[in-house]
PDB file of C-alpha atoms in Angstrom:
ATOM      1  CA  UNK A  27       0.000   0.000   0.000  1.00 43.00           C
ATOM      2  CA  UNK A  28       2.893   2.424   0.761  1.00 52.00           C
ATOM      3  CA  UNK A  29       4.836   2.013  -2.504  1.00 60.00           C
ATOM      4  CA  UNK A  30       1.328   2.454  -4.496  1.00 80.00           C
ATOM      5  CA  UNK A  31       0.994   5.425  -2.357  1.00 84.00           C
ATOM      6  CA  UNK A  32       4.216   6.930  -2.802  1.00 87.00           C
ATOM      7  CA  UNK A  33       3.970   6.439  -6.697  1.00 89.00           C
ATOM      8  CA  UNK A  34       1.226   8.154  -6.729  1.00 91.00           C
ATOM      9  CA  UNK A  35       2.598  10.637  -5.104  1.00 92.00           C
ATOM     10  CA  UNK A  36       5.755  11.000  -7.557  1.00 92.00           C
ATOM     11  CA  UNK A  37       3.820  10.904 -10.121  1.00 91.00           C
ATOM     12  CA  UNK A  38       1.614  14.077  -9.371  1.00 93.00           C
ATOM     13  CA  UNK A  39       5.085  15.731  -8.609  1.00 93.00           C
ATOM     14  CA  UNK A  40       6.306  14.699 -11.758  1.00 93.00           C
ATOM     15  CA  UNK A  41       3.305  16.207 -13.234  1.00 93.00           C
ATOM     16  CA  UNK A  42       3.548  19.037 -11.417  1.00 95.00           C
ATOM     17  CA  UNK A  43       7.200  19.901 -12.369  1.00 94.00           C
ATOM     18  CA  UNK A  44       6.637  19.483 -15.901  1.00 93.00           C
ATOM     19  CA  UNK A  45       3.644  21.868 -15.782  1.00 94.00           C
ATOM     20  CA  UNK A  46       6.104  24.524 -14.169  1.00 93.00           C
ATOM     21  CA  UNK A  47       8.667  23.436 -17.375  1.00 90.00           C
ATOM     22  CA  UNK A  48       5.989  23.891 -19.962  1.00 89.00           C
ATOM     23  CA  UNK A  49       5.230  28.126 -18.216  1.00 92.00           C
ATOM     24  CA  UNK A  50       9.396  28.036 -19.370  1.00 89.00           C
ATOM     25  CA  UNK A  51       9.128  27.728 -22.786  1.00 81.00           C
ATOM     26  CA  UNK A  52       6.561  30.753 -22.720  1.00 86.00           C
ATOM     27  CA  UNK A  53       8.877  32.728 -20.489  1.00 90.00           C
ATOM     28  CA  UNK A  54      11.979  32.357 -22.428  1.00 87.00           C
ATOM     29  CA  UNK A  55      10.680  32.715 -25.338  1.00 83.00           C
ATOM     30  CA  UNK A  56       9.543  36.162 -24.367  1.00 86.00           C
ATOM     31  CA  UNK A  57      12.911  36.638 -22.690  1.00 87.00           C
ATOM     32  CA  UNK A  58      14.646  35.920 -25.522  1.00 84.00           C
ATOM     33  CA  UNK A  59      13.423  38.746 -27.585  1.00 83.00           C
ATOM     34  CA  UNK A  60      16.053  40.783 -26.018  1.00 85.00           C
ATOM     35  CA  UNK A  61      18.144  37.936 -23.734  1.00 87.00           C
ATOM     36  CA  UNK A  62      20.851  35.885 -25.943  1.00 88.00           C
ATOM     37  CA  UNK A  63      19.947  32.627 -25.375  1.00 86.00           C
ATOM     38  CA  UNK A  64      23.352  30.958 -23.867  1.00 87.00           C
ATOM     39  CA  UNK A  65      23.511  33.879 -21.817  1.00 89.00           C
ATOM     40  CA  UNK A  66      19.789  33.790 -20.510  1.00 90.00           C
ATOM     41  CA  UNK A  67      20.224  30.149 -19.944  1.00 90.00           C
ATOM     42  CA  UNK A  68      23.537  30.680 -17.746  1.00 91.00           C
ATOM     43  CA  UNK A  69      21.677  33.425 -16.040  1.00 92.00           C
ATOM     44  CA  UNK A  70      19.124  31.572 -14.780  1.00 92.00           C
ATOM     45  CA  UNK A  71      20.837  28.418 -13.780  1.00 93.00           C
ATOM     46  CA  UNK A  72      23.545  30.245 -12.169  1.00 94.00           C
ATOM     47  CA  UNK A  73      20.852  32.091  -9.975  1.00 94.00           C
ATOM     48  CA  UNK A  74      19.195  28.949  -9.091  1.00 94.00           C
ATOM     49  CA  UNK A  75      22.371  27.553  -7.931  1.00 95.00           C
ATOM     50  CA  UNK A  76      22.842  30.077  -5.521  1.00 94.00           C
ATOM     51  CA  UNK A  77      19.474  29.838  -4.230  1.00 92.00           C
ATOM     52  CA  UNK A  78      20.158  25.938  -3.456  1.00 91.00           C
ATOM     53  CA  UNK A  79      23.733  26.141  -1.780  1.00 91.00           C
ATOM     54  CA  UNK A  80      22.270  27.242   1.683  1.00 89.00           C
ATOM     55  CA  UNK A  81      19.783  24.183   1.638  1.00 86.00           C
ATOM     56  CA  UNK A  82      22.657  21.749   0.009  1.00 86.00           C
ATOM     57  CA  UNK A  83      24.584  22.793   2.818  1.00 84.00           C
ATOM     58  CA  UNK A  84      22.037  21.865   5.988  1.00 80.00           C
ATOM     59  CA  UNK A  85      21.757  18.540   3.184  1.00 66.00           C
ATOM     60  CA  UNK A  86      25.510  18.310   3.136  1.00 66.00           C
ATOM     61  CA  UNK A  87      25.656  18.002   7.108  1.00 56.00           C
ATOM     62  CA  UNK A  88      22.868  15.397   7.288  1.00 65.00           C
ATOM     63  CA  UNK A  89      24.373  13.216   4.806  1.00 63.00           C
ATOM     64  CA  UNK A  90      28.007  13.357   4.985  1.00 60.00           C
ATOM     65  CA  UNK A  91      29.201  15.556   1.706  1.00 68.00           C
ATOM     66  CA  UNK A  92      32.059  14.294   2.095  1.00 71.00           C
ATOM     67  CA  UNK A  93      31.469  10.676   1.740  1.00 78.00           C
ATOM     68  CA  UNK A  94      30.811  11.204  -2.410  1.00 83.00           C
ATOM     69  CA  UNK A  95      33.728   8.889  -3.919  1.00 88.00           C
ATOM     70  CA  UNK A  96      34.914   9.446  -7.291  1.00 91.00           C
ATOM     71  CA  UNK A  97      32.370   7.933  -9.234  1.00 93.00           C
ATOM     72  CA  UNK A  98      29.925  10.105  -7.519  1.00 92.00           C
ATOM     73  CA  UNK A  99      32.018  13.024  -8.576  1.00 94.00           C
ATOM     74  CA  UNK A 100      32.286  12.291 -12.206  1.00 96.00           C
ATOM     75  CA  UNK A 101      28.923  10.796 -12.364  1.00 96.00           C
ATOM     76  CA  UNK A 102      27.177  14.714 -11.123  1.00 95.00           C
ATOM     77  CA  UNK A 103      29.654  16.304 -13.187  1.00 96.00           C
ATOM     78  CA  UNK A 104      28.655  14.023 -16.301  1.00 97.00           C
ATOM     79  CA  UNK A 105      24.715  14.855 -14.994  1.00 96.00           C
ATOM     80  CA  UNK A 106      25.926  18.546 -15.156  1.00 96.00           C
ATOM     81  CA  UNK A 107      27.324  18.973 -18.468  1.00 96.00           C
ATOM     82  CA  UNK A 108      24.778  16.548 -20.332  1.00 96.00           C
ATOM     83  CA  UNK A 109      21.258  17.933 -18.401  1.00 92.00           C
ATOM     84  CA  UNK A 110      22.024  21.677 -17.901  1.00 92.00           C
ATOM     85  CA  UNK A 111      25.005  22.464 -19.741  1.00 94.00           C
ATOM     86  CA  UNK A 112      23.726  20.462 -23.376  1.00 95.00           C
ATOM     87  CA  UNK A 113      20.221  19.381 -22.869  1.00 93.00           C
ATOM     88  CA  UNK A 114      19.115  23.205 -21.427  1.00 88.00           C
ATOM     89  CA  UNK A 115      21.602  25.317 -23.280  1.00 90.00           C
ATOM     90  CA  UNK A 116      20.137  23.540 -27.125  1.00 92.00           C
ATOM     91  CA  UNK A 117      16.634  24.309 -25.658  1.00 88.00           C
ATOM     92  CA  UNK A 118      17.431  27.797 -25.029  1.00 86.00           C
ATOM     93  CA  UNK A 119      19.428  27.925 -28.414  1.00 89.00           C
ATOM     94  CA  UNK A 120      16.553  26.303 -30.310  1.00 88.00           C
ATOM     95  CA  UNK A 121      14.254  28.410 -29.209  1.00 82.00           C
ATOM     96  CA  UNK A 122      15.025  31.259 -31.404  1.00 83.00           C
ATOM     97  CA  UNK A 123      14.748  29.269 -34.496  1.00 85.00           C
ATOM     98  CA  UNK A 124      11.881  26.995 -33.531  1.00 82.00           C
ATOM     99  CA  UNK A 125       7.884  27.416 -32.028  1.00 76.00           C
ATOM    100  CA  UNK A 126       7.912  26.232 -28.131  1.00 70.00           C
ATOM    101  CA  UNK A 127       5.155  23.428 -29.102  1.00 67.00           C
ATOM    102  CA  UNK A 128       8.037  21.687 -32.324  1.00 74.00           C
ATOM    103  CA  UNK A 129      10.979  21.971 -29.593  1.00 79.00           C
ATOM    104  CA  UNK A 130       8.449  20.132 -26.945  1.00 72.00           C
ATOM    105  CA  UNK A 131       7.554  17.695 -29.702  1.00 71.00           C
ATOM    106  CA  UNK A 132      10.889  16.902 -31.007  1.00 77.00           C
ATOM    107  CA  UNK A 133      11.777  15.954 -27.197  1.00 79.00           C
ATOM    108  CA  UNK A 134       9.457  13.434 -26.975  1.00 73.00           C
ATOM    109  CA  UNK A 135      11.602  11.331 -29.551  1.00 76.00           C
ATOM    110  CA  UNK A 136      13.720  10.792 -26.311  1.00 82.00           C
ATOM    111  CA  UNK A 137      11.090   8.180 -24.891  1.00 80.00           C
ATOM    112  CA  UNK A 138      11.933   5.435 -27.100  1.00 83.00           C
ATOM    113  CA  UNK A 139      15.970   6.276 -26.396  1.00 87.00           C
ATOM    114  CA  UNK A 140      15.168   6.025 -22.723  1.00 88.00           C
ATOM    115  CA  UNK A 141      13.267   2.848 -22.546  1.00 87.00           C
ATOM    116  CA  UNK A 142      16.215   1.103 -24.887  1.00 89.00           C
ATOM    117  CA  UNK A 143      18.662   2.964 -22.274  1.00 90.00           C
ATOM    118  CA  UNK A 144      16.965   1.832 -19.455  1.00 89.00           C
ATOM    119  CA  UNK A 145      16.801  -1.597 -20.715  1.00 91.00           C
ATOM    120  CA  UNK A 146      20.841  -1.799 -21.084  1.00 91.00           C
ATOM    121  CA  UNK A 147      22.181   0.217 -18.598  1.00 88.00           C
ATOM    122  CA  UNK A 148      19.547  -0.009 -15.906  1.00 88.00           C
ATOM    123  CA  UNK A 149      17.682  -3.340 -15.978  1.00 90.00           C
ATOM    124  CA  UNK A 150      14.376  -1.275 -16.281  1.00 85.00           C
ATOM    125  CA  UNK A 151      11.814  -2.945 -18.594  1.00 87.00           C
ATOM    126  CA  UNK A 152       8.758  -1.818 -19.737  1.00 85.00           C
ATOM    127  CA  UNK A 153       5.405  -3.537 -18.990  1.00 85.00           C
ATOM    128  CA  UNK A 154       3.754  -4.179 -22.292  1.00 88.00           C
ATOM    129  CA  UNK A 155       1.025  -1.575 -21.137  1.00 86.00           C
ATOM    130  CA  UNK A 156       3.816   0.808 -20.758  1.00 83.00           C
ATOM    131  CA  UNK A 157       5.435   0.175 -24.298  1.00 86.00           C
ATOM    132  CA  UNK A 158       1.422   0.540 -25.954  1.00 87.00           C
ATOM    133  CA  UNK A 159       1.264   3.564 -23.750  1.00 84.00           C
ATOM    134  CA  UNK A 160       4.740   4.784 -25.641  1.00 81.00           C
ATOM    135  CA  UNK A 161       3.900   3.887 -28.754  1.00 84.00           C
ATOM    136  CA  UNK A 162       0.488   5.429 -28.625  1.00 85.00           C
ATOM    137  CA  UNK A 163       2.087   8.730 -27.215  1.00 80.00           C
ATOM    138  CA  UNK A 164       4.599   8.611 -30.331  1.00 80.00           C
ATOM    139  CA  UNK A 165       1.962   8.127 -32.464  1.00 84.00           C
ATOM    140  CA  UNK A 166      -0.236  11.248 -31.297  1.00 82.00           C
ATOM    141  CA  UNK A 167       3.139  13.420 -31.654  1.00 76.00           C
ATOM    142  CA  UNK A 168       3.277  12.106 -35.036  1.00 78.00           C
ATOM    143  CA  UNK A 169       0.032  12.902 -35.730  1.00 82.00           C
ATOM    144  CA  UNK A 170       0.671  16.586 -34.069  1.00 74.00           C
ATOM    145  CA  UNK A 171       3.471  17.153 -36.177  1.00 70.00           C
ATOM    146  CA  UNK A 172       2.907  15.259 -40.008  1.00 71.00           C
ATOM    147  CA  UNK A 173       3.473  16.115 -42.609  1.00 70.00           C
ATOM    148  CA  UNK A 174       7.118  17.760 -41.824  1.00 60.00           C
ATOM    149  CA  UNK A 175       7.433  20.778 -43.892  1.00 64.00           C
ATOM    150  CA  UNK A 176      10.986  22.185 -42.705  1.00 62.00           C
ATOM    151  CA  UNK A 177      12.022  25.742 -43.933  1.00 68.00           C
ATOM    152  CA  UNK A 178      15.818  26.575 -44.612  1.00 66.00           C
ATOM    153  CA  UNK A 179      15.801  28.596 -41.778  1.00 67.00           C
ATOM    154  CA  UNK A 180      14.389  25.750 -39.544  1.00 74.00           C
ATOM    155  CA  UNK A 181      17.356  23.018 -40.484  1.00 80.00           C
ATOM    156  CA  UNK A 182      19.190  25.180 -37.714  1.00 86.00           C
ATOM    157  CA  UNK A 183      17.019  25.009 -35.096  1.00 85.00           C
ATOM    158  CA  UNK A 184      16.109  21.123 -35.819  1.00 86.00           C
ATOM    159  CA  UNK A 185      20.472  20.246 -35.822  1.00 89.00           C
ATOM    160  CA  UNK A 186      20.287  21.919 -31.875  1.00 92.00           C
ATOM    161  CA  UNK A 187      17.165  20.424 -30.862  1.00 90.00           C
ATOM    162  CA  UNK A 188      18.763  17.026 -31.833  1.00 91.00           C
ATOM    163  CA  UNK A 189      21.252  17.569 -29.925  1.00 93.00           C
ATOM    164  CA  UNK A 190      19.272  18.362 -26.977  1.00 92.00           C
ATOM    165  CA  UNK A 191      17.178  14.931 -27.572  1.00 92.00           C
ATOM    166  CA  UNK A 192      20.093  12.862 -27.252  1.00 94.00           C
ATOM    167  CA  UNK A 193      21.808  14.697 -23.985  1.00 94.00           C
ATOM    168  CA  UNK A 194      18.436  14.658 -22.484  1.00 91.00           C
ATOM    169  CA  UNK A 195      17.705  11.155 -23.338  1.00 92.00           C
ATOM    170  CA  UNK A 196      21.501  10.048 -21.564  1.00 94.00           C
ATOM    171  CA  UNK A 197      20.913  12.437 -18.373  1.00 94.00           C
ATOM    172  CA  UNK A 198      17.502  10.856 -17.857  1.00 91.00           C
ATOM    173  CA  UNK A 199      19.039   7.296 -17.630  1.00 93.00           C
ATOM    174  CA  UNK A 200      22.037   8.680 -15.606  1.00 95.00           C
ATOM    175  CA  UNK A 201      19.889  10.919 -12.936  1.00 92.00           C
ATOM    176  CA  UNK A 202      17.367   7.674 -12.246  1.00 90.00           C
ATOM    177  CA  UNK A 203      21.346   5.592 -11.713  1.00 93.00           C
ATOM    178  CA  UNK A 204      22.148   8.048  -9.196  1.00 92.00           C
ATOM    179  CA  UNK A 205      18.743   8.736  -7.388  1.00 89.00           C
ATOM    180  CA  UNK A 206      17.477   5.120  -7.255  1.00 88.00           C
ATOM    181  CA  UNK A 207      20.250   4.256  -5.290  1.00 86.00           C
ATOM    182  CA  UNK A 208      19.583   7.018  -2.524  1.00 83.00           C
ATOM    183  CA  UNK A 209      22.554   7.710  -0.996  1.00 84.00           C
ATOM    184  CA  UNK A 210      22.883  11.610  -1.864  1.00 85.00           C
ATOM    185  CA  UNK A 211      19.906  13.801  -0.999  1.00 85.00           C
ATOM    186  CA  UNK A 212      18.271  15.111  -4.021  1.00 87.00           C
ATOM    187  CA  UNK A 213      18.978  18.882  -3.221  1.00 87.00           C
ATOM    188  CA  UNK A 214      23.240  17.844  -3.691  1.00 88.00           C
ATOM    189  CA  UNK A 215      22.466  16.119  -6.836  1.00 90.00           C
ATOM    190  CA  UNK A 216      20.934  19.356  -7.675  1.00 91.00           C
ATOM    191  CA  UNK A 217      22.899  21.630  -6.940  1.00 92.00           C
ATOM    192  CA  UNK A 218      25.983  20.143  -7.874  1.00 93.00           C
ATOM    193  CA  UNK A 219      25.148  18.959 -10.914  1.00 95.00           C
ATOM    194  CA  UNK A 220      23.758  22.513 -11.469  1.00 94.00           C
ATOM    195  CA  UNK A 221      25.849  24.230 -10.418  1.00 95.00           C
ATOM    196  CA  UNK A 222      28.733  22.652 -12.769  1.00 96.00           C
ATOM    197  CA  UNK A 223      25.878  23.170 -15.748  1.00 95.00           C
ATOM    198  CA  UNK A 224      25.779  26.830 -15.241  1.00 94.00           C
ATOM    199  CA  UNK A 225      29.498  27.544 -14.805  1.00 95.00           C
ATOM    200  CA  UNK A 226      29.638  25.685 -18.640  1.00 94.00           C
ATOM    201  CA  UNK A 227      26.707  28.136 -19.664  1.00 92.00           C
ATOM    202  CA  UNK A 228      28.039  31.374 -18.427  1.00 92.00           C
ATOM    203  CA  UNK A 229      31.375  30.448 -19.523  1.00 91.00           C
ATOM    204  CA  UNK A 230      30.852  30.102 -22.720  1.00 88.00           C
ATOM    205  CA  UNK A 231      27.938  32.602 -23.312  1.00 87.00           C
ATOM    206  CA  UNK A 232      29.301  35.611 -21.631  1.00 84.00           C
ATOM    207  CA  UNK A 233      32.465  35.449 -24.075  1.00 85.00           C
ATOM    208  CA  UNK A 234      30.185  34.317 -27.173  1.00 82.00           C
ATOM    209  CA  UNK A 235      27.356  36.575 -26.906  1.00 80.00           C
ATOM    210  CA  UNK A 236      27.963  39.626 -23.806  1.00 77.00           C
ATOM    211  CA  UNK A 237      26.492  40.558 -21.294  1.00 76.00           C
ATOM    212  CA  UNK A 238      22.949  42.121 -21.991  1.00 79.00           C
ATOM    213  CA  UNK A 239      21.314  44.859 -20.866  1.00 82.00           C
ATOM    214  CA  UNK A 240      18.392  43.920 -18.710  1.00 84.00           C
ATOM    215  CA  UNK A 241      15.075  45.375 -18.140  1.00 88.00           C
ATOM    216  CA  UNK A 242      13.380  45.074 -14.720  1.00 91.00           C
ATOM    217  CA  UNK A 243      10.251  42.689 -16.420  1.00 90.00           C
ATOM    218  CA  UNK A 244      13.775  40.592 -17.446  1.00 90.00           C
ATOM    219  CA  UNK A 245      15.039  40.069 -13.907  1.00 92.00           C
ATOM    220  CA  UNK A 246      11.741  39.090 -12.800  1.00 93.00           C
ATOM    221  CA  UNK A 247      11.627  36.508 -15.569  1.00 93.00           C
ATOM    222  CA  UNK A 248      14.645  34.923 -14.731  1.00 93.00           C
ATOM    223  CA  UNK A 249      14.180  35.526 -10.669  1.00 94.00           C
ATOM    224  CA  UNK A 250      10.734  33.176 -11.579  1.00 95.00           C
ATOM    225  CA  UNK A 251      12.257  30.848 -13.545  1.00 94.00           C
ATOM    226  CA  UNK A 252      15.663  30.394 -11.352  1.00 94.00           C
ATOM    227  CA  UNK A 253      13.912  29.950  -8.334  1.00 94.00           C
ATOM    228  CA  UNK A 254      10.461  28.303  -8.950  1.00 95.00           C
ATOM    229  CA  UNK A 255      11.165  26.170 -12.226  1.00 93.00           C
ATOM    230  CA  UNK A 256      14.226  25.423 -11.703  1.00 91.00           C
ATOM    231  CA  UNK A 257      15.766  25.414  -7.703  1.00 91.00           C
ATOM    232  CA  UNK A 258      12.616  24.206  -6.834  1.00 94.00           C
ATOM    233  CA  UNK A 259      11.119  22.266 -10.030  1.00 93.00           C
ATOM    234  CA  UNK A 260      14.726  20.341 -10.291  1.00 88.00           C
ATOM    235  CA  UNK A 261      15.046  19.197  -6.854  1.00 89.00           C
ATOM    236  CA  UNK A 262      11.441  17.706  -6.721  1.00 93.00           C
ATOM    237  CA  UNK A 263      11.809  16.056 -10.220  1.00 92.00           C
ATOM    238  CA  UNK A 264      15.313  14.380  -8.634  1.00 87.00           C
ATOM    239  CA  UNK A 265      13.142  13.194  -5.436  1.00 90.00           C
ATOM    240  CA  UNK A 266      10.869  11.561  -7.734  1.00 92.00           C
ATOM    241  CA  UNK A 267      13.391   9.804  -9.399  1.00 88.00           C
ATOM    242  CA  UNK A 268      14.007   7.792  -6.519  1.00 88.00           C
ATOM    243  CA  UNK A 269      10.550   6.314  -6.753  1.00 89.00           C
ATOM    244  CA  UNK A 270       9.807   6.370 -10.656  1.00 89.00           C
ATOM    245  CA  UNK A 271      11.711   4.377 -13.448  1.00 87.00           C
ATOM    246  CA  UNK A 272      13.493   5.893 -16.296  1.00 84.00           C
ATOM    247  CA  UNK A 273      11.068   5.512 -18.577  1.00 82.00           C
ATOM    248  CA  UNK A 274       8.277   6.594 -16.089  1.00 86.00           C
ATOM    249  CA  UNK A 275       9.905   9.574 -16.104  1.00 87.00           C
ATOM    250  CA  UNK A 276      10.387  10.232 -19.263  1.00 81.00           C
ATOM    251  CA  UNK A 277       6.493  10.049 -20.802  1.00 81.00           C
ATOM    252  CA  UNK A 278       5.463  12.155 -17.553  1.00 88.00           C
ATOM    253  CA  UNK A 279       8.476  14.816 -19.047  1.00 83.00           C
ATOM    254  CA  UNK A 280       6.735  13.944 -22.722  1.00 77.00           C
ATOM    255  CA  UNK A 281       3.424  15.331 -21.084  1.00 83.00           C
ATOM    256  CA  UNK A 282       4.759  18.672 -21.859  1.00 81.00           C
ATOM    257  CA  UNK A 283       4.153  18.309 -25.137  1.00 75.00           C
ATOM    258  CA  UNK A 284       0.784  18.676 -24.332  1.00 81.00           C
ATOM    259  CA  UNK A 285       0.690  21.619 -22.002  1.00 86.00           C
ATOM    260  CA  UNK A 286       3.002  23.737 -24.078  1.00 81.00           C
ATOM    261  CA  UNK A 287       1.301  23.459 -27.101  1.00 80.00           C
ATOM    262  CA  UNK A 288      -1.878  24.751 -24.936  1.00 85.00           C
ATOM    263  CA  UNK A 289       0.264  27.510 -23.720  1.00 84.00           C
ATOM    264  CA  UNK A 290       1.642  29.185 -26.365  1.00 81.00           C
ATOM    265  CA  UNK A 291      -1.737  29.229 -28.410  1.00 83.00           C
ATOM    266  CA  UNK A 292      -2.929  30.836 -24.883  1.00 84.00           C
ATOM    267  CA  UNK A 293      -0.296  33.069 -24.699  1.00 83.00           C
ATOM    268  CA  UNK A 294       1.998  33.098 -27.751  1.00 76.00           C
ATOM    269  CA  UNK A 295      -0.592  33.075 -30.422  1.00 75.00           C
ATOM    270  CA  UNK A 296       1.218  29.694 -31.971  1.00 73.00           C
ATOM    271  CA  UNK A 297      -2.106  28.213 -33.317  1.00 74.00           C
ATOM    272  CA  UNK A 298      -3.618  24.635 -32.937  1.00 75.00           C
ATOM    273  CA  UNK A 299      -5.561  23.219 -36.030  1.00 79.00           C
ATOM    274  CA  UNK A 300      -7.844  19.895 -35.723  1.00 84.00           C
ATOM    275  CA  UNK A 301      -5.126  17.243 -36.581  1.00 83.00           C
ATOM    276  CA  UNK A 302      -2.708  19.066 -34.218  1.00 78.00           C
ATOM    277  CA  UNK A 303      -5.332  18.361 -31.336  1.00 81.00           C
ATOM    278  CA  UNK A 304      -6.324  14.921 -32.599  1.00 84.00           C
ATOM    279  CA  UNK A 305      -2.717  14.113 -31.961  1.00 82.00           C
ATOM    280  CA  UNK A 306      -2.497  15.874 -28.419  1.00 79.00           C
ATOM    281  CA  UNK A 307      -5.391  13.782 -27.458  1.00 81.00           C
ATOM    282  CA  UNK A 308      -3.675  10.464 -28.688  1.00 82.00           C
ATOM    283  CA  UNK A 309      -0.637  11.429 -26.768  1.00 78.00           C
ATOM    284  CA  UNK A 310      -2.832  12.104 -23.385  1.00 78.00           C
ATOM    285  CA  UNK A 311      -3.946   9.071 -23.909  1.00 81.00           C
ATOM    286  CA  UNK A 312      -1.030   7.605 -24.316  1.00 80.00           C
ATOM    287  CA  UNK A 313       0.771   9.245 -21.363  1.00 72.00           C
TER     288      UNK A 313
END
């Protein structure tokens, strides 16, 4: 009865978190009107970091910080680099060359990548009602997205976004190896690997693209989206990773498909004809 009840509970975190992910693609893409997007990205993660170190620090004493060995070490750094630094950085990038709803889409591809992951590097397998649930979810993005009619100035946009599939498809598999073992506290994993993420993304957008001149609406954006999608939205989706499988977690993520393509034709005016929602209902049902 408890482990039903505390998948439950993960899951409505889950679903929960990625609600506060899909408000981010309608918030950055406003940002990034005026923010560059490496920089914006760095911004935000950086902030978020330093919003977590005084809780990762009361975590640190409970747990014993210093009792991470080496492969812990190069395991958060590896989460770092491949969920913030690559994963978050090709969103951000993406984002100026493609509509939230495609970008959401084109993540979902990372299911199918996680289940075979999970498979070989986790011993996580699918129930059969899991892999129809999949395979229906594919099929309603498919539906959401055919026929693919890609401009020149998409190709761009669809080269990053690949990218991001791939690093978010890895770091998914890798963050369920470290939380289902449970011997850091979600909040280090967090801010560790975060913290490493957005020293890569300041690093090399500072340099790349400057530092911009922001207005106050801009700080307030990235205040919301450091501390309440991300500090606290990252830590939660780490605590449920202790309780859901890799592949669990990745169709609850793929339920963003779904809630961003509802917000930006709320609030960005990106429009939703009948076939699009034909396909976001498959995919609900699927999820």
């Amino acid at each position: 009865m408890n482990i039903t009840r505390s998948h439950r509970v993960a899951v409505l975190q889950a679903l929960l978190v990625t609600f506060l992910w899909s408000t981010s693609f309608v918030l950055v893409k406003i940002g990034l009107n005026e923010i560059p997007a490496l920089t914006f990205a760095g911004l935000r993660y950086s902030l978020a970091f330093l919003c977590l170190i005084p809780i990762a620090l009361r975590a640190a004493a409970r747990s014993g910080f210093q009792r991470l060995n080496r492969q812990d070490w190069l395991q958060l750094i590896s989460l770092g680099f491949l969920f913030y630094a690559i994963t978050q950085g090709s969103v951000f990038l993406s984002l100026e060359y493609l509509s939230a709803a495609t970008i959401s889409l084109m993540l979902n591809v990372s299911t199918i990548l996680v289940a075979l992951f999970g498979i070989i590097f986790l011993g996580e397998k699918p129930s059969r009602l899991q892999w129809l649930g999949v395979l229906l979810f594919i099929a309603g993005a498919a539906v959401y997205f055919l026929p693919v009619d890609i401009r020149k100035d998409e190709s761009v946009g669809l080269i990053i976004v690949t990218a991001a599939v791939l690093a978010n498809s890895i770091s998914t598999v890798l963050g369920r190896n470290i939380n289902r073992k449970q011997t850091i506290e979600p909040v280090l994993i967090t801010t560790i690997s975060m913290g490493i993420g957005a020293s890569a993304l300041i690093a090399l957008g500072l340099p790349i693209q400057g530092v911009p001149t922001l207005k106050p609406i801009h700080w307030i954006i990235i205040a919301w989206l450091a501390v309440v999608n991300t500090a606290f939205a990252f830590t939660l989706w780490n605590r449920t990773q202790r309780v859901l499988t890799a592949v669990e977690s990745s169709i609850i993520n793929n339920t963003m498909l779904i809630q961003t393509a509802i917000l930006a034709w709320i609030f960005l005016a990106e429009s939703l004809d009948v076939q699009e929602i034909i396909g976001l209902i498959f995919a609900a049902v699927g999820a």
